[in-house]
mmCIF file of C-alpha atoms in Angstrom:
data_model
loop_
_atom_site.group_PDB
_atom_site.id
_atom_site.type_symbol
_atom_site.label_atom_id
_atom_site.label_comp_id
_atom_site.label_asym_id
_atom_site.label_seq_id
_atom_site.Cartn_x
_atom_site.Cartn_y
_atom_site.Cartn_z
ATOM 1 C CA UNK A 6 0.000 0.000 0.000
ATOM 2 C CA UNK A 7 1.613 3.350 -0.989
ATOM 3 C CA UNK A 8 1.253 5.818 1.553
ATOM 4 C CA UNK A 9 1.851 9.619 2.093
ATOM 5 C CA UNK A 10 2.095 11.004 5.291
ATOM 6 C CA UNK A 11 1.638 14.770 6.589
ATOM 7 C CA UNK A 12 1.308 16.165 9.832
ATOM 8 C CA UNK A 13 -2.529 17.348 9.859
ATOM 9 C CA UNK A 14 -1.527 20.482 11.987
ATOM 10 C CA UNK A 15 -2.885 23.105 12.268
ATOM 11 C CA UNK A 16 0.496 25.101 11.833
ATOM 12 C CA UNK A 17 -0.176 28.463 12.830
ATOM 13 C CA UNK A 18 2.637 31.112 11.929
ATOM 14 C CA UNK A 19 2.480 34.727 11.991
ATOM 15 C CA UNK A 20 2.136 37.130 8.953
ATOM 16 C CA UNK A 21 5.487 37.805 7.214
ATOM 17 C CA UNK A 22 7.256 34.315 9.026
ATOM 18 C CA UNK A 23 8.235 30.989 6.727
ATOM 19 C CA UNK A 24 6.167 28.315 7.145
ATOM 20 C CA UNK A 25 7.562 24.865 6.684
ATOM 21 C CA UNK A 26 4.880 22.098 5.708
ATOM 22 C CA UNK A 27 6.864 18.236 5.530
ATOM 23 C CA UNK A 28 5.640 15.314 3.671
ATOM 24 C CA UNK A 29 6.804 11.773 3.895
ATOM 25 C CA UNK A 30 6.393 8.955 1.034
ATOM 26 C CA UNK A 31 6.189 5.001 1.192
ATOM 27 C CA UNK A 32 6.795 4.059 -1.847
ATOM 28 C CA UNK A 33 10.763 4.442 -3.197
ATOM 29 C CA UNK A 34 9.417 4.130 -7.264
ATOM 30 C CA UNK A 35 7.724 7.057 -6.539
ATOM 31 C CA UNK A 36 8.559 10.088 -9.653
ATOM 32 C CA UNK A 37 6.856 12.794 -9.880
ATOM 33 C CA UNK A 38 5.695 15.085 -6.010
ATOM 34 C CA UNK A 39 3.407 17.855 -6.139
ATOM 35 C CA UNK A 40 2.360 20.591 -3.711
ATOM 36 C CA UNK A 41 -1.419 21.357 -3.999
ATOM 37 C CA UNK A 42 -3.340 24.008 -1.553
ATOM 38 C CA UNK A 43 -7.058 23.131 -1.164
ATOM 39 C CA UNK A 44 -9.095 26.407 0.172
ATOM 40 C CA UNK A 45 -12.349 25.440 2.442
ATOM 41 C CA UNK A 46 -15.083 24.229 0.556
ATOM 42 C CA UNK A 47 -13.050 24.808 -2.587
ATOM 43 C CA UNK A 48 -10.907 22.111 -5.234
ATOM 44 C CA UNK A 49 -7.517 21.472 -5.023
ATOM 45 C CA UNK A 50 -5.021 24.154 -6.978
ATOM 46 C CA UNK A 51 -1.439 23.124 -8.176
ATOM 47 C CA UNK A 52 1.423 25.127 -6.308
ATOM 48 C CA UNK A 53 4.441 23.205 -7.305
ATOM 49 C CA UNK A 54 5.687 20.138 -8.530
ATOM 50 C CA UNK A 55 9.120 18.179 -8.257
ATOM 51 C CA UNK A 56 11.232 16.149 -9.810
ATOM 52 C CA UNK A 57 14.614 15.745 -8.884
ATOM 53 C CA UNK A 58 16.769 15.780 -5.734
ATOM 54 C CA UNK A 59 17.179 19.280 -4.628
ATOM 55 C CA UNK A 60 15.419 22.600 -4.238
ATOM 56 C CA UNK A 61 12.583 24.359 -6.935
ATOM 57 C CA UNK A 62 11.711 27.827 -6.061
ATOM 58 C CA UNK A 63 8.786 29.693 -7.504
ATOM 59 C CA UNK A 64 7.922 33.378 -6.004
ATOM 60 C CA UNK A 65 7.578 32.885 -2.420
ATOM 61 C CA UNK A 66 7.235 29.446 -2.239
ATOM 62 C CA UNK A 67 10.160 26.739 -2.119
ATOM 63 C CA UNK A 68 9.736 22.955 -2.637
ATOM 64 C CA UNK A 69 12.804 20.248 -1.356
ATOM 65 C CA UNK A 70 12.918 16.852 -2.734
ATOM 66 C CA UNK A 71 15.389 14.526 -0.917
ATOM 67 C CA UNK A 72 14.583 10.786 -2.684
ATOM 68 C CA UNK A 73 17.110 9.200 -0.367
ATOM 69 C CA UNK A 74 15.323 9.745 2.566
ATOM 70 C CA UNK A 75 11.726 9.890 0.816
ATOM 71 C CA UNK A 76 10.752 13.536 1.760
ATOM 72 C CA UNK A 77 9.409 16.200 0.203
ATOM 73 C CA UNK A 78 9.005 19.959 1.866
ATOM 74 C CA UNK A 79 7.013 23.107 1.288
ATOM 75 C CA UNK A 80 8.558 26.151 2.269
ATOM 76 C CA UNK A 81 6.198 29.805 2.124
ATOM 77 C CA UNK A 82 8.377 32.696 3.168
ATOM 78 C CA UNK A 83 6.268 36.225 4.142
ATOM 79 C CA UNK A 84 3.525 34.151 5.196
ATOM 80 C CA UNK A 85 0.617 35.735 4.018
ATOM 81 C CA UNK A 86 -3.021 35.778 5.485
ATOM 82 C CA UNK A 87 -4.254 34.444 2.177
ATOM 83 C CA UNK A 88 -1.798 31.239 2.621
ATOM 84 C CA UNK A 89 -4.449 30.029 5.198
ATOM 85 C CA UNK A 90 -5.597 26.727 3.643
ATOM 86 C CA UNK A 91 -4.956 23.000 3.766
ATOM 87 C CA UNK A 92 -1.693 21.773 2.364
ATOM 88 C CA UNK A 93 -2.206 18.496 0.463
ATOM 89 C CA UNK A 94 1.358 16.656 -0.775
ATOM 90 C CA UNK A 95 0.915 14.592 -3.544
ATOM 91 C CA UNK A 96 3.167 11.503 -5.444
ATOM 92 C CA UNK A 97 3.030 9.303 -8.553
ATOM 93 C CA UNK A 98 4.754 6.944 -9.797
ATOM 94 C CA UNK A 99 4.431 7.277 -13.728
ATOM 95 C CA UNK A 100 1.630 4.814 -15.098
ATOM 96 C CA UNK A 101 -0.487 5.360 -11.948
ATOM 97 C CA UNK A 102 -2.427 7.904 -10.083
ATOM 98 C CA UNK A 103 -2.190 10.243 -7.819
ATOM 99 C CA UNK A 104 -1.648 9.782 -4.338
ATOM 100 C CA UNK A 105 -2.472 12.184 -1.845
ATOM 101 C CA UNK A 106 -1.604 12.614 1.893
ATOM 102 C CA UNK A 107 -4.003 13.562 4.251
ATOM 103 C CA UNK A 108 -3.083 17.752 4.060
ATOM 104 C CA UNK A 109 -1.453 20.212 6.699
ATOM 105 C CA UNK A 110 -3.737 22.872 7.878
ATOM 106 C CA UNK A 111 -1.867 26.407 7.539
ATOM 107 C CA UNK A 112 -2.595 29.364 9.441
ATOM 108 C CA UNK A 113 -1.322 32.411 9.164
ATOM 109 C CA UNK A 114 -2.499 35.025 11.856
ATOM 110 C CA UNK A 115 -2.302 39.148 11.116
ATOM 111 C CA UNK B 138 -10.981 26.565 -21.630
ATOM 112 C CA UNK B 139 -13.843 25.079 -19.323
ATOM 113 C CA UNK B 140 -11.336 22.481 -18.431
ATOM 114 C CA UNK B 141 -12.238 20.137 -15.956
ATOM 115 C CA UNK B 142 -16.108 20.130 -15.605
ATOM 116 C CA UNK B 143 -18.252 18.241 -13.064
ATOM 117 C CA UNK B 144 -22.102 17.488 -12.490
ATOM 118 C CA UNK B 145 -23.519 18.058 -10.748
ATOM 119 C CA UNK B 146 -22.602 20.451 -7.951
ATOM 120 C CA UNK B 147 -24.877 19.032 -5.441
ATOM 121 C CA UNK B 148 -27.051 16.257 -4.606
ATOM 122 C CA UNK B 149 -28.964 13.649 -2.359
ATOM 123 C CA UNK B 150 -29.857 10.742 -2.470
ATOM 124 C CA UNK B 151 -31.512 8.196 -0.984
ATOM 125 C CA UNK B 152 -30.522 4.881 0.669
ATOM 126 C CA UNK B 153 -30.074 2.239 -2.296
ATOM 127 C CA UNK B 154 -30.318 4.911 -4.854
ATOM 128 C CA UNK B 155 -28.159 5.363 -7.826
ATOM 129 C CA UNK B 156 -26.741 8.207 -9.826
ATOM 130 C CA UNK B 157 -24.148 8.930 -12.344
ATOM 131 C CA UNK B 158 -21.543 11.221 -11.503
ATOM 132 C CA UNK B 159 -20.613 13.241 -14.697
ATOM 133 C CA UNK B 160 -16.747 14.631 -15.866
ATOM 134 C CA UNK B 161 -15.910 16.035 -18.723
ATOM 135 C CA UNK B 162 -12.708 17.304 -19.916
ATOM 136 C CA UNK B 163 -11.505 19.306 -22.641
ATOM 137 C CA UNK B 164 -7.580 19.376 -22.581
ATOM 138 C CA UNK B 165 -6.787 15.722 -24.659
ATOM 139 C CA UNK B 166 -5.408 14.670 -21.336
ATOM 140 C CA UNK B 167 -4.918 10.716 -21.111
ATOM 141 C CA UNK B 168 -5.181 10.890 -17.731
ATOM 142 C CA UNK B 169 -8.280 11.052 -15.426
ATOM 143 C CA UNK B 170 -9.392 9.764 -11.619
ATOM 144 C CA UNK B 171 -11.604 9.877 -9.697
ATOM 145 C CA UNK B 172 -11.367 10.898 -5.823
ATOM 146 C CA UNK B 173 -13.279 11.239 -2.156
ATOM 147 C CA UNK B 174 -12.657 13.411 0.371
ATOM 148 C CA UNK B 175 -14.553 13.142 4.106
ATOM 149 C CA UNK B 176 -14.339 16.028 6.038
ATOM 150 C CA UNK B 177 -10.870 16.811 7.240
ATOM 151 C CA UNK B 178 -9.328 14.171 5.237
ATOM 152 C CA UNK B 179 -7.202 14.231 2.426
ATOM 153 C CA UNK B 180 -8.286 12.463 -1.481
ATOM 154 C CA UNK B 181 -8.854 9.205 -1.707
ATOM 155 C CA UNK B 182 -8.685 7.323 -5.196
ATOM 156 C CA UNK B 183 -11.273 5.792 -5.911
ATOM 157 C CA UNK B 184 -10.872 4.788 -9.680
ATOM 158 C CA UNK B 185 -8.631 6.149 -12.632
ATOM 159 C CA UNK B 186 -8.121 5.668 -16.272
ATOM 160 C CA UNK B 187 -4.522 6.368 -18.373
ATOM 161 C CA UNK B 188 -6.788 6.255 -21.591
ATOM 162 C CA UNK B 189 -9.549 5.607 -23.166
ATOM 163 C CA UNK B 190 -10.806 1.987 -22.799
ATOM 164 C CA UNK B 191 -8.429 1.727 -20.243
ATOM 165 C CA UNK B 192 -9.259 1.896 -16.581
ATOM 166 C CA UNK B 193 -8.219 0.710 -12.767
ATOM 167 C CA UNK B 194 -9.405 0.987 -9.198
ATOM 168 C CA UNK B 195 -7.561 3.103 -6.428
ATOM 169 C CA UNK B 196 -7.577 2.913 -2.907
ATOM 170 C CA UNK B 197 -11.243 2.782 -2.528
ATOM 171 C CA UNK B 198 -13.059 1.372 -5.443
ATOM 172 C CA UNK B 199 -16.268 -0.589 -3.715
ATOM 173 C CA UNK B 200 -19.097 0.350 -4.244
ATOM 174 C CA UNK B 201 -18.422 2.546 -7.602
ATOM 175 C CA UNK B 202 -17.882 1.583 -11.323
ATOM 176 C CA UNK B 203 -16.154 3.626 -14.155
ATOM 177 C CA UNK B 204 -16.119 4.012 -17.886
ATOM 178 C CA UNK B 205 -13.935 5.296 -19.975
ATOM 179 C CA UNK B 206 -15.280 5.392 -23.989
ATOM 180 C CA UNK B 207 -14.121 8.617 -24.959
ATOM 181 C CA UNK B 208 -10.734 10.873 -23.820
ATOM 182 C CA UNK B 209 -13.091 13.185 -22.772
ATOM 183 C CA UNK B 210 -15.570 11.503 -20.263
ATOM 184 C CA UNK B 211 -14.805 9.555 -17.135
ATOM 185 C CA UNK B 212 -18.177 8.778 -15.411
ATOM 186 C CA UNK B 213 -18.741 7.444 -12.019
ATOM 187 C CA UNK B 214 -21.830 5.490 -10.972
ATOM 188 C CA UNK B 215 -22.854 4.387 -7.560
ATOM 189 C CA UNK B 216 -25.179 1.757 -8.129
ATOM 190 C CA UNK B 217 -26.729 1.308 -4.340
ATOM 191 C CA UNK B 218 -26.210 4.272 -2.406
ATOM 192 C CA UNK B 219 -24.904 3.870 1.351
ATOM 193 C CA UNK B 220 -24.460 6.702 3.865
ATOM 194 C CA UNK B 221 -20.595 5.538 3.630
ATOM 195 C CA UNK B 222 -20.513 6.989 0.028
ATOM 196 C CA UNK B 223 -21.719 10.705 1.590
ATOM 197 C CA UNK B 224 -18.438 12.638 0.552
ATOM 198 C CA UNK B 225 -17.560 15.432 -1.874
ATOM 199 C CA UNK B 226 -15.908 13.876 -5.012
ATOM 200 C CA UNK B 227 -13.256 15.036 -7.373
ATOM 201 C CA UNK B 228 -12.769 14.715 -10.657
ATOM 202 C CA UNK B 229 -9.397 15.388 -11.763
ATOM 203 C CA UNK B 230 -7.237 15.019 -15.241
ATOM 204 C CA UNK B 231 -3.504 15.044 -15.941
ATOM 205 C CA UNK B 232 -1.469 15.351 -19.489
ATOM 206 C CA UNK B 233 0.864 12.024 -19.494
ATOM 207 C CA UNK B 234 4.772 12.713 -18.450
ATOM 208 C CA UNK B 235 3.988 16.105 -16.163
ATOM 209 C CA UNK B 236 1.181 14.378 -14.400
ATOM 210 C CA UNK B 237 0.246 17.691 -13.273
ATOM 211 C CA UNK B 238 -3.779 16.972 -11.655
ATOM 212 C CA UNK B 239 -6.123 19.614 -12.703
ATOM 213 C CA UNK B 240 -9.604 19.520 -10.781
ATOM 214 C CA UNK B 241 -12.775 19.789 -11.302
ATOM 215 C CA UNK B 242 -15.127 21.865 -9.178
ATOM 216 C CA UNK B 243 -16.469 18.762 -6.906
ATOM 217 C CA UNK B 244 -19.607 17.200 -6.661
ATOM 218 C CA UNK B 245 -20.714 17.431 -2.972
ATOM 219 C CA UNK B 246 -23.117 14.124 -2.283
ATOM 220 C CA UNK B 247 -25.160 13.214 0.728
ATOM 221 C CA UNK B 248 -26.781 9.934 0.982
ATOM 222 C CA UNK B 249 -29.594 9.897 3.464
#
């Protein structure tokens, strides 16, 4: 059974602070690791995605891929009130679906 | 682009009911699932298809059936409703090699 694992939170950071959401992964064939943030009531929306071993920054937001130890990252720097959402981490291995971890409640206080 | 479209938005139904969840997508993407999600839990698979003719169950396929005829359309029927199948459901698509998901607006069900 492939599994990804998040802490469900809630992380609660303060306007302008990095927030640092963690994901772990089961399974080791795993490819392709994508960041999605899910607004209440609302459908999941693509932040970032990852390939490779190493950091991807886009704007404010950073994602870290280390394969070797099966764990993927989401950094947010100048936390924003607007960044207050559920954090879902997502993997696939290519030729399958989409496996989603439970999601990391984010909230960022004024 | 409409791109991933779901109906409908709402609905309930009835103990040993059925319906047909509809999704429709107009990117060519090969790719399409299906998910759940309970209240403050994260997406479950239920089933997905890499192409048309071509289709597999996920995490959590009882209960449900898909079809996949056409690229475009990825139905989902629930043939005898249970209060376990109360959820909102997802509809998603994704272009092969990226496997980027892009989501439809969600179809929230209760089954009473």
């Amino acid at each position: 059974q492939k599994e990804v694992e998040q802490n469900s939170g809630p992380l609660s950071v303060p306007e302008g602070a990095i927030a640092s959401l963690n994901c772990t992964y089961s399974d080791r064939g795993s490819q392709s690791f994508f960041w999605y943030r899910q607004y209440s009531g609302k459908s999941p929306e693509l932040i970032m995605f990852i390939y490779s071993n190493g950091d991807k920054e886009d704007g404010r937001f950073t994602a870290q891929l280390n394969k070797a130890s099966q764990y993927v990252s989401l950094l947010i720097r100048d936390s924003q009130p607007s960044d207050s959402a559920t954090y879902l981490c997502a993997v696939n291995q290519a030729g399958t679906a989409l496996i989603f971890g439970k999601g990391t409640t984010l909230s960022v206080s004024s | 682009n409409a791109g991933v479209t779901q109906t409908p938005k709402f609905r309930i139904l009835k103990i040993g009911q059925s319906m047909t969840l509809q999704c429709t997508q107009d990117m060519n993407h090969n790719y399409m699932y299906w998910y759940r999600q309970d209240p403050g839990m994260g997406l479950k698979l239920i089933y997905y298809s890499v192409g048309a003719g071509i289709t597999d169950k996920g995490e959590v396929p009882n209960g449900y059936n898909v079809s996949r005829s056409t690229t475009e359309d990825f139905p989902l029927r629930l043939e005898l409703a249970a209060p376990s199948q109360t959820s909102v459901y997802f509809c998603a698509s994704s272009p092969p090699g990226t496997f980027e998901a892009f989501f439809g607006q969600g179809t929230r069900l209760t089954v009473v």
